[in-house]
mmCIF file of C-alpha atoms in Angstrom:
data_model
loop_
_atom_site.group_PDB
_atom_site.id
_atom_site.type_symbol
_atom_site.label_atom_id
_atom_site.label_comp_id
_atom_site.label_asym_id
_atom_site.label_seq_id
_atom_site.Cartn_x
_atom_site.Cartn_y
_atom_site.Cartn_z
ATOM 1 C CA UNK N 1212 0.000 0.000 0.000
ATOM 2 C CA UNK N 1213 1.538 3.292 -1.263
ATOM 3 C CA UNK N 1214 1.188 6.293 1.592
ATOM 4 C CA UNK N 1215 3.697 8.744 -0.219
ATOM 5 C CA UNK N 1216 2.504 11.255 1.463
ATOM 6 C CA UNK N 1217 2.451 10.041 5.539
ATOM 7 C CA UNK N 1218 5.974 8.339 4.733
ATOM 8 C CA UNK N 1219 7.732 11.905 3.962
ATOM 9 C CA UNK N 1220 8.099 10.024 -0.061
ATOM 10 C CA UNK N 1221 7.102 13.131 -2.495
ATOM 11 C CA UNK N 1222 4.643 11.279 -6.024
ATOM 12 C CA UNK N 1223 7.414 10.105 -8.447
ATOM 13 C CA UNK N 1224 8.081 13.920 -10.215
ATOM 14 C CA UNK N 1225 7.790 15.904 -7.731
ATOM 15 C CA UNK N 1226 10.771 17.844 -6.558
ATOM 16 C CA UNK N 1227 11.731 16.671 -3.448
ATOM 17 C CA UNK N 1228 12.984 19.555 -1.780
ATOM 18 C CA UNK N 1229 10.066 20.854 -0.269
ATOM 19 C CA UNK N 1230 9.785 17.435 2.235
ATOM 20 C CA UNK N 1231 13.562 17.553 3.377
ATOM 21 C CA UNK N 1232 12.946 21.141 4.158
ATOM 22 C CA UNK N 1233 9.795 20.394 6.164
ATOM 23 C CA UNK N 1234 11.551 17.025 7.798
ATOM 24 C CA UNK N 1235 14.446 19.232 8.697
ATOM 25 C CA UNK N 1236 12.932 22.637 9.885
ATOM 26 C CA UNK N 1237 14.286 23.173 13.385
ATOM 27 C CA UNK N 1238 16.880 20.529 13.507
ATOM 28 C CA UNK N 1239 19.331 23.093 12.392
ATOM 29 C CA UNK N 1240 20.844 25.935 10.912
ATOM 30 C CA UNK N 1241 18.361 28.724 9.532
ATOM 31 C CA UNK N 1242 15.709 27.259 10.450
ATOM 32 C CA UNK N 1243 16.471 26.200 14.010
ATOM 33 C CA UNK N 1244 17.678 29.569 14.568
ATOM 34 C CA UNK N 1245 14.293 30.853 13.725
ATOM 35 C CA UNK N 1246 12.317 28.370 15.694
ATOM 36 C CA UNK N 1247 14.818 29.238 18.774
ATOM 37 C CA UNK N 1248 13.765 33.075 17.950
ATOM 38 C CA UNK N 1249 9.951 32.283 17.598
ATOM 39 C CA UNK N 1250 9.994 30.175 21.119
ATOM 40 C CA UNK N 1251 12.119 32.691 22.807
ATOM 41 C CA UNK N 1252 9.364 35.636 22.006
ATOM 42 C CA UNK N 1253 6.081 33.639 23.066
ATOM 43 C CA UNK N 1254 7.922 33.027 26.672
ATOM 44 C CA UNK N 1255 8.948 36.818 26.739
ATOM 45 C CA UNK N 1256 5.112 37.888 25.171
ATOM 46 C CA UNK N 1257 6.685 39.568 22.162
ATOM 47 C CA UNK N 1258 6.421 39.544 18.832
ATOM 48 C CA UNK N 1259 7.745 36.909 16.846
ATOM 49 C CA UNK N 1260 8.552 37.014 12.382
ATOM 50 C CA UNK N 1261 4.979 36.236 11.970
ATOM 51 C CA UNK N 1262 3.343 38.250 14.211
ATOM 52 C CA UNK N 1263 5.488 41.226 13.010
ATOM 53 C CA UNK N 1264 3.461 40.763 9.756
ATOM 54 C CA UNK N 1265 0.083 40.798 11.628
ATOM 55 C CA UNK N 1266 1.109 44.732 13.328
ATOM 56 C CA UNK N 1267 2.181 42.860 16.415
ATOM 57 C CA UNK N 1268 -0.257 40.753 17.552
ATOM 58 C CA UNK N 1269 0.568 37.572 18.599
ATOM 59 C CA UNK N 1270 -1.504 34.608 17.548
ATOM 60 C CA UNK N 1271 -2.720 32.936 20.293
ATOM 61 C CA UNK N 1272 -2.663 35.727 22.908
ATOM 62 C CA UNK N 1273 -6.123 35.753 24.298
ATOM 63 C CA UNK N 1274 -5.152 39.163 25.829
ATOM 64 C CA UNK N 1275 -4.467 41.044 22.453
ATOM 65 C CA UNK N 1276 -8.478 40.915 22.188
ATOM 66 C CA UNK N 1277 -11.469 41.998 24.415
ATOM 67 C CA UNK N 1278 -13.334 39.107 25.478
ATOM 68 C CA UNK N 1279 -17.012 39.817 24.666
ATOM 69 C CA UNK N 1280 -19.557 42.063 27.319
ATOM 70 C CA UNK N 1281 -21.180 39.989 29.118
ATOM 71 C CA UNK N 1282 -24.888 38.620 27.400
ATOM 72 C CA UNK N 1283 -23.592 38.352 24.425
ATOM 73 C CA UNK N 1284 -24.065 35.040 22.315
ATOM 74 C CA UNK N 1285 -22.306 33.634 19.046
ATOM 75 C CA UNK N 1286 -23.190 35.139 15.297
ATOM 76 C CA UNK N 1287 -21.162 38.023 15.089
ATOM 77 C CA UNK N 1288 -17.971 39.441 15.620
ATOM 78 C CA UNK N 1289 -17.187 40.083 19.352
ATOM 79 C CA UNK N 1290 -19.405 37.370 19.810
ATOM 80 C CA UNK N 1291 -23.176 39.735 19.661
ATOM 81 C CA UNK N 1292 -25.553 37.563 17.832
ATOM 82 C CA UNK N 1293 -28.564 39.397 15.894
ATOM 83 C CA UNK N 1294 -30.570 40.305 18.729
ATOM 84 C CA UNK N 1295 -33.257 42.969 18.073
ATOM 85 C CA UNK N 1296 -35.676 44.689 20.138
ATOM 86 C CA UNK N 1297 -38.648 43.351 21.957
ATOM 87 C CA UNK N 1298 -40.407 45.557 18.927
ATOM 88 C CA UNK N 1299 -38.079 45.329 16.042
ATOM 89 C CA UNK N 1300 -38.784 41.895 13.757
ATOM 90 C CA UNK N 1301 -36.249 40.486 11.486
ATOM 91 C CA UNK N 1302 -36.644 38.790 8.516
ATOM 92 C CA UNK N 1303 -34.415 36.820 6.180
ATOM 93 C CA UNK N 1304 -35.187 37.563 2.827
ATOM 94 C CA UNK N 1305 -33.787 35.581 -0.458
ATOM 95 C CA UNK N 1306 -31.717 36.593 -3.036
ATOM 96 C CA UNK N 1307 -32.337 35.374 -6.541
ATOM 97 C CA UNK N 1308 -35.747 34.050 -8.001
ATOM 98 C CA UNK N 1309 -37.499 35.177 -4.904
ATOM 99 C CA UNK N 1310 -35.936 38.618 -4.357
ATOM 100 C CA UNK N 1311 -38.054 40.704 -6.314
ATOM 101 C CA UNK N 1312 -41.763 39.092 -4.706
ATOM 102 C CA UNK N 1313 -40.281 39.151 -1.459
ATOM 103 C CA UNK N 1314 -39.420 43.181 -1.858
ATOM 104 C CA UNK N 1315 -42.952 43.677 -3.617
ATOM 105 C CA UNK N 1316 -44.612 41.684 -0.550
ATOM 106 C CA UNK N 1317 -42.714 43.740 1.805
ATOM 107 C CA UNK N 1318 -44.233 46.668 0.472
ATOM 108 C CA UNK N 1319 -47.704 45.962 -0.022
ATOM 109 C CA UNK N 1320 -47.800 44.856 3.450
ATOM 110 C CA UNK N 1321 -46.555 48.271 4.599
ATOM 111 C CA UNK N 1322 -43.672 46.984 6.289
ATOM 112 C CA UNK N 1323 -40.845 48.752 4.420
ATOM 113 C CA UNK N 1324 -40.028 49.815 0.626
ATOM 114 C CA UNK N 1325 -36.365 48.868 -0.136
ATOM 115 C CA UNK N 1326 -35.227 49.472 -4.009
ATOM 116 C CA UNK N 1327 -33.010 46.033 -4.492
ATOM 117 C CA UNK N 1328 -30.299 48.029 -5.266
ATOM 118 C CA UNK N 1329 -30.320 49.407 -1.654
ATOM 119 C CA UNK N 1330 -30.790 45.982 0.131
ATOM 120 C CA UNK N 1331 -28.228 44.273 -2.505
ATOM 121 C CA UNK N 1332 -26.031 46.862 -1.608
ATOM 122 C CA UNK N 1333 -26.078 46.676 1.868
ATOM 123 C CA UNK N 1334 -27.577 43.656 2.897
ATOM 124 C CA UNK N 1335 -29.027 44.826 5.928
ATOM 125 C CA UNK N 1336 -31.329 47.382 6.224
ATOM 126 C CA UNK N 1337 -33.189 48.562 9.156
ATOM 127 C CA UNK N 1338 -36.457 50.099 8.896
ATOM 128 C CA UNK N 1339 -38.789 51.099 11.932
ATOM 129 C CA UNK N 1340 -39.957 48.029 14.015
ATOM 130 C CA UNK N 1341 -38.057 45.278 10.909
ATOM 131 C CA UNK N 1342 -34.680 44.580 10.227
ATOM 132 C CA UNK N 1343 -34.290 42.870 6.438
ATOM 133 C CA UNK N 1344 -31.344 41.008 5.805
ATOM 134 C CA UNK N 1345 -30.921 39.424 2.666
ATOM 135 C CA UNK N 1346 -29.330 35.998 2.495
ATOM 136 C CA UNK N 1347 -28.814 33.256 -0.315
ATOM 137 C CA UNK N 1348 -32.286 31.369 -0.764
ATOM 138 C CA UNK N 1349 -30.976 28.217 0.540
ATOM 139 C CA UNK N 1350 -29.734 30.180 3.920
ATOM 140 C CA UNK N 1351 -32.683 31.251 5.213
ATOM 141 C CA UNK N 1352 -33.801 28.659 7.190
ATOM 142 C CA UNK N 1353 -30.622 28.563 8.624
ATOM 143 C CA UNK N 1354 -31.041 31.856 9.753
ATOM 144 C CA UNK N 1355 -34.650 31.308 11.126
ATOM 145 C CA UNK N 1356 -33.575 27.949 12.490
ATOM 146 C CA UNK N 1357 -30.842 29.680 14.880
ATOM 147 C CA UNK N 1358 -32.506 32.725 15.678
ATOM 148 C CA UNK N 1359 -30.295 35.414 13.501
ATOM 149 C CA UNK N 1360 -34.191 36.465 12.121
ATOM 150 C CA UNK N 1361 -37.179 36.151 13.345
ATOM 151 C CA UNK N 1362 -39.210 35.808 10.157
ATOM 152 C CA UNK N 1363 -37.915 34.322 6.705
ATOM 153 C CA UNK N 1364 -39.146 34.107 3.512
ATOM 154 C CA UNK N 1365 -38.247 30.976 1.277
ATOM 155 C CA UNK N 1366 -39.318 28.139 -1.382
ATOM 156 C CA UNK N 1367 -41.410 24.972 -0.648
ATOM 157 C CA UNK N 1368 -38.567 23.289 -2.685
ATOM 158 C CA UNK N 1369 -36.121 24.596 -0.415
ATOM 159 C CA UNK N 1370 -37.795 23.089 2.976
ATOM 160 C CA UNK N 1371 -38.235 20.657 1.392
ATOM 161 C CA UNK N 1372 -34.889 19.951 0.906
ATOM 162 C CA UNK N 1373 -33.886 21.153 4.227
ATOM 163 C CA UNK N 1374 -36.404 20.362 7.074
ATOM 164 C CA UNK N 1375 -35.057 22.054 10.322
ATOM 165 C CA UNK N 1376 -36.930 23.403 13.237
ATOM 166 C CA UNK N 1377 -39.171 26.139 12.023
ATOM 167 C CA UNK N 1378 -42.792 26.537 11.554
ATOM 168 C CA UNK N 1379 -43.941 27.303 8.097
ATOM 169 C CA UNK N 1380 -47.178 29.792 8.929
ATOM 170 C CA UNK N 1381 -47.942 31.306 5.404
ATOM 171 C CA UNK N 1382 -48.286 30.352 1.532
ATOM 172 C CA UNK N 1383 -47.091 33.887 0.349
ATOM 173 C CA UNK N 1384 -48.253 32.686 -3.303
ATOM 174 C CA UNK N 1385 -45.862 33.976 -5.457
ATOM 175 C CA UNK N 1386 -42.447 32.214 -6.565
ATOM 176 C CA UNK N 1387 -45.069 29.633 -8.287
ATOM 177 C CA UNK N 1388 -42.741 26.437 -9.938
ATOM 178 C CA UNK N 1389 -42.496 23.070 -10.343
ATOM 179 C CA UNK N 1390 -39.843 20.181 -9.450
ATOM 180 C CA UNK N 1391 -40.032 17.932 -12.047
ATOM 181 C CA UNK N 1392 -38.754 14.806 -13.482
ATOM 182 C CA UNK N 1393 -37.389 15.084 -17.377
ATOM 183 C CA UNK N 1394 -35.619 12.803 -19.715
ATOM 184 C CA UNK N 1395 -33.973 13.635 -23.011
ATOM 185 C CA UNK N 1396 -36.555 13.783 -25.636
ATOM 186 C CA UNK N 1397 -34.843 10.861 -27.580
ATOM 187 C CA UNK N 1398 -35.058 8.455 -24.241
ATOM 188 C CA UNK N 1399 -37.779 5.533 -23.835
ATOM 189 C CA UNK N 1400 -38.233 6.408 -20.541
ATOM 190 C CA UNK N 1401 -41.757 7.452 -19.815
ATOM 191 C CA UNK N 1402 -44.120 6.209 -16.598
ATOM 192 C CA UNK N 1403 -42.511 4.401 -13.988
ATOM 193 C CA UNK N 1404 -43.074 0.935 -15.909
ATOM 194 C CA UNK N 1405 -40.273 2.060 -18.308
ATOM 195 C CA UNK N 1406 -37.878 2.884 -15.877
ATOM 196 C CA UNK N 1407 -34.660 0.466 -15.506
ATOM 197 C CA UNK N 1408 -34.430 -1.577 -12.200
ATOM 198 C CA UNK N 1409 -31.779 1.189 -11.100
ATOM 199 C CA UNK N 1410 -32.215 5.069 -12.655
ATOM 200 C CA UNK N 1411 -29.870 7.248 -12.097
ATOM 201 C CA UNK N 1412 -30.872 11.258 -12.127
ATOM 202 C CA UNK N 1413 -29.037 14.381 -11.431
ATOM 203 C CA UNK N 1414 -30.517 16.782 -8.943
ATOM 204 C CA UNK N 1415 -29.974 19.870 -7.000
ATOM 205 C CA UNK N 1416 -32.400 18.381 -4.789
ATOM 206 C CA UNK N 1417 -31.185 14.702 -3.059
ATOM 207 C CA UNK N 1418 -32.947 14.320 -0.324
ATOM 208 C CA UNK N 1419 -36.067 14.978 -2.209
ATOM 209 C CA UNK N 1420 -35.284 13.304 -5.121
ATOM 210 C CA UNK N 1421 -34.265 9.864 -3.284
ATOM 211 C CA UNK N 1422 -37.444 10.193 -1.069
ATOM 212 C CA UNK N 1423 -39.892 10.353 -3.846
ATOM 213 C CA UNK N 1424 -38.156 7.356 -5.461
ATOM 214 C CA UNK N 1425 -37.963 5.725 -2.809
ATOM 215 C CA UNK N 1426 -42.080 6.458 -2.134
ATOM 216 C CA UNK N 1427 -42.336 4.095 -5.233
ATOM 217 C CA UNK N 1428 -40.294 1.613 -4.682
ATOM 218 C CA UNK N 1429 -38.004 2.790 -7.337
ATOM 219 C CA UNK N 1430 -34.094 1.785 -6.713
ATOM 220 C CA UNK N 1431 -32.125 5.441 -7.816
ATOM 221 C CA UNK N 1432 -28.735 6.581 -8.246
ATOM 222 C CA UNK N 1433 -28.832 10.174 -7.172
ATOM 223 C CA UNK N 1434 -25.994 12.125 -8.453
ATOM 224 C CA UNK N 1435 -25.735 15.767 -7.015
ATOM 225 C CA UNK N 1436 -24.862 18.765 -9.049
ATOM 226 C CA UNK N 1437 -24.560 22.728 -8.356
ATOM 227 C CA UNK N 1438 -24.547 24.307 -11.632
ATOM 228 C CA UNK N 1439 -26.587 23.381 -14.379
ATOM 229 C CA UNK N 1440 -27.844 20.003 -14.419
ATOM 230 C CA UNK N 1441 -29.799 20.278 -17.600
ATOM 231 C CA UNK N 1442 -26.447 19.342 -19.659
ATOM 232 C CA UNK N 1443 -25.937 16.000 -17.817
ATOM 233 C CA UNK N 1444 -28.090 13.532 -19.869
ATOM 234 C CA UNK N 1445 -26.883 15.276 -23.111
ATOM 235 C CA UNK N 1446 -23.458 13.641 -21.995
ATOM 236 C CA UNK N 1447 -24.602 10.313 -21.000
ATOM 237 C CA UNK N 1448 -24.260 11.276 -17.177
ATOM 238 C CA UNK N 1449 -27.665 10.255 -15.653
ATOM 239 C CA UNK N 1450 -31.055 8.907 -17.388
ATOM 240 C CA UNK N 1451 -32.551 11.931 -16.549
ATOM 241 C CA UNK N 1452 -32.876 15.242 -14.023
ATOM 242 C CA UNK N 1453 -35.214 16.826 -11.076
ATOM 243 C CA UNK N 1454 -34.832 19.747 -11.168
ATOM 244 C CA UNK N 1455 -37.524 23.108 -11.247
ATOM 245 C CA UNK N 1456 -39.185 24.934 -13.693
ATOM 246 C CA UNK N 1457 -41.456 27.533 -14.265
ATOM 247 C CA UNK N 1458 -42.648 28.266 -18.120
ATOM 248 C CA UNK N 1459 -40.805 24.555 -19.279
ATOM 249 C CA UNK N 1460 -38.752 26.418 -21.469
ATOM 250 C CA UNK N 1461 -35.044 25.787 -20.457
ATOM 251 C CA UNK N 1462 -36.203 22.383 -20.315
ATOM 252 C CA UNK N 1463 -37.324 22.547 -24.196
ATOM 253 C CA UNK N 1464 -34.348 24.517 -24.785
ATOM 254 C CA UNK N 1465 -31.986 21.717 -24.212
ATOM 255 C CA UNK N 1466 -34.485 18.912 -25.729
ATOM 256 C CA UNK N 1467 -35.434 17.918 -22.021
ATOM 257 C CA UNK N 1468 -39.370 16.400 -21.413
ATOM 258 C CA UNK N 1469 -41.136 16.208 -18.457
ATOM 259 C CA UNK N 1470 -42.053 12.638 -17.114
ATOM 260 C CA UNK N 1471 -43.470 13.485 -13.823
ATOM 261 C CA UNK N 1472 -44.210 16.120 -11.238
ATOM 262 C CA UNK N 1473 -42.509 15.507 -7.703
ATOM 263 C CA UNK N 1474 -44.491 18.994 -6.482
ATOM 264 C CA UNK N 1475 -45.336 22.397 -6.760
ATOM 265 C CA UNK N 1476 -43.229 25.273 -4.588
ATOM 266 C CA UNK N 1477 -44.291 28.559 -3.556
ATOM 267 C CA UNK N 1478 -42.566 31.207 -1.407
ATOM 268 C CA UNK N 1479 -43.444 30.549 2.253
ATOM 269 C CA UNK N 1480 -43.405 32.653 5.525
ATOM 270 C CA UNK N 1481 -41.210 30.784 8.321
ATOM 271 C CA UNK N 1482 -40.617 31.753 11.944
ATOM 272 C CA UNK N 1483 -38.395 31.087 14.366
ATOM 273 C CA UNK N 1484 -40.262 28.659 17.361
ATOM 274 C CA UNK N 1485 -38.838 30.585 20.272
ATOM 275 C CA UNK N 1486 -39.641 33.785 18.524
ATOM 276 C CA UNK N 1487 -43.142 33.011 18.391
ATOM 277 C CA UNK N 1488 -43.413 32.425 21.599
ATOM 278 C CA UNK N 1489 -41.546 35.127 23.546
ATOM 279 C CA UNK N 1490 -42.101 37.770 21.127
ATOM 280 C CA UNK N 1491 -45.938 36.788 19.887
ATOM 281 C CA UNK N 1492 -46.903 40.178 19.528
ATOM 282 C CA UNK N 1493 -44.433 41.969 17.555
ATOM 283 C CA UNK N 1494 -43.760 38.922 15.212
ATOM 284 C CA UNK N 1495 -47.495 38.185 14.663
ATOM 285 C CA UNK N 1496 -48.161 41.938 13.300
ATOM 286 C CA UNK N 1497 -45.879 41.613 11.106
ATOM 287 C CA UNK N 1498 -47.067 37.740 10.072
ATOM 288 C CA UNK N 1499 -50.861 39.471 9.575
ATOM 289 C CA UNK N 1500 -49.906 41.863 7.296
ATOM 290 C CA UNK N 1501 -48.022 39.427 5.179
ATOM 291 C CA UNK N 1502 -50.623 37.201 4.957
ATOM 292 C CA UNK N 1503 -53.146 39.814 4.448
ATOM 293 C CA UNK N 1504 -51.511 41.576 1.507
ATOM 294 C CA UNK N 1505 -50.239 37.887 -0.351
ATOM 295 C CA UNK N 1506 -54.381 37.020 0.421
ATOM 296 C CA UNK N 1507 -54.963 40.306 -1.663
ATOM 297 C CA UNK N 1508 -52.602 39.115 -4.143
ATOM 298 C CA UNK N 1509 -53.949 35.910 -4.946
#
């Protein structure tokens, strides 16, 4: 068994330099000389070569930096986690797909009127009685989940994907899509009586994907991808792809048909448990008003 690496052996190629020098650093010469300086200035508490480069600070010494006032909690630097006022609400909005409903909502409800410019800008905005911060889509209920917001707006497919320990109070209606099921136009596959004993599909979406397989007793291969997944059965990849869609058309685009619907997703309201509970008032205005202006929507 071949463990270059652990046995100090560089790959056949490789110059071999670099290993003697890290097998011999502070055995001698040079380099002991600078490991006797470096040792010498963390017993006396001053700086050593590397800590000259950081303006003096020494790594490691706890008392170069105030430890945080007392209360405060993880999330931030200095240790202050995104606590707001018993009357201020946050709420984690999405960028991308969502962005522009969410800010539209926001509005109509009366909440606040941010340009996305402003709020892509700054990312955090504070308005009277809400705080928006804008996050990826796939963050938010991360940020809901651990109490960094209150409030947070995000796609079905996205909790689905991501169950965690919020409570989804409001279809906002808007964001509609579909995750879907599509296989090159050329392929046999059809209904689940053409499928192989084993498909194999790529996905954004594993968790989901593999469940609703799994729902029918279907054996699947679920390989994950992060950019476009459209182009992997045009390559011989997978049999086919879950992935959403809105209008179809990206699907058409790249001579992809849909086989089957694994859902619908719309944008949802989530809240944080413990904010609902401590905070019930201030977080259930501003729940009211969303639902009442996505009710006038629809």
């Amino acid at each position: 068994m071949e463990r270059t690496w652990t046995q100090h052996r560089p790959p056949v190629g490789l110059d071999p330099s670099p290993v003697r020098h890290a097998r011999g650093r502070g055995h001698g010469g040079e380099e002991h000389v600078r490991s006797e300086r470096l040792v010498a200035c963390r017993r006396r508490g001053q700086p050593g070569p590397l800590s000259e480069r950081l303006g003096g600070r020494l790594v490691g010494d706890r008392t170069a930096h105030p430890a945080p006032a007392a209360g405060a909690g993880r999330g931030t630097p200095g240790g202050r986690c995104l606590v707001t006022s018993a009357e201020q609400v946050a709420i984690a909005v999405p960028t991308g797909a969502l962005h522009d409903g969410a800010l539209s909502l926001l509005a109509r409800s009366g909440l606040a009127s941010l340009g996305a410019e402003e709020l892509g800008r700054q990312l955090l905005v504070e308005r009277e009685g809400l705080r928006v911060i804008l996050v990826r889509p796939s963050d938010v209920p991360a940020y809901v989940d651990h109490g960094a917001a209150d409030l947070g707006i995000v796609g079905k497919d996205i909790l689905w994907e991501t169950p965690g320990a919020h409570y989804e109070l409001v279809d906002l209606r808007f964001g509609g899509c579909r995750l879907v099921l599509a296989v090159p136009d050329a392929s046999s596959l059809d209904g689940p009586e053409t499928w192989p004993p084993m498909i194999r599909v790529a996905t954004k979406y594993p968790r989901t994907a593999a469940a609703w397989f799994e729902s029918r007793g279907q054996a699947v291969e679920v390989v994950q991808l992060h950019g476009s997944v459209e182009l992997a059965p045009q390559v011989g990849l997978v049999d086919g792809i879950v992935d959403l869609t809105a209008t179809g058309r990206t699907l058409r685009d790249n001579r992809l048909r849909i086989t089957a619907v694994l859902g619908t997703s719309t944008a949802r309201l989530i809240a944080n448990q413990a904010s609902l509970k401590t905070r019930t008032a201030a977080v259930q205005s501003v729940v009211a008003k969303m639902r009442e202006a996505s009710s006038d929507a629809g």
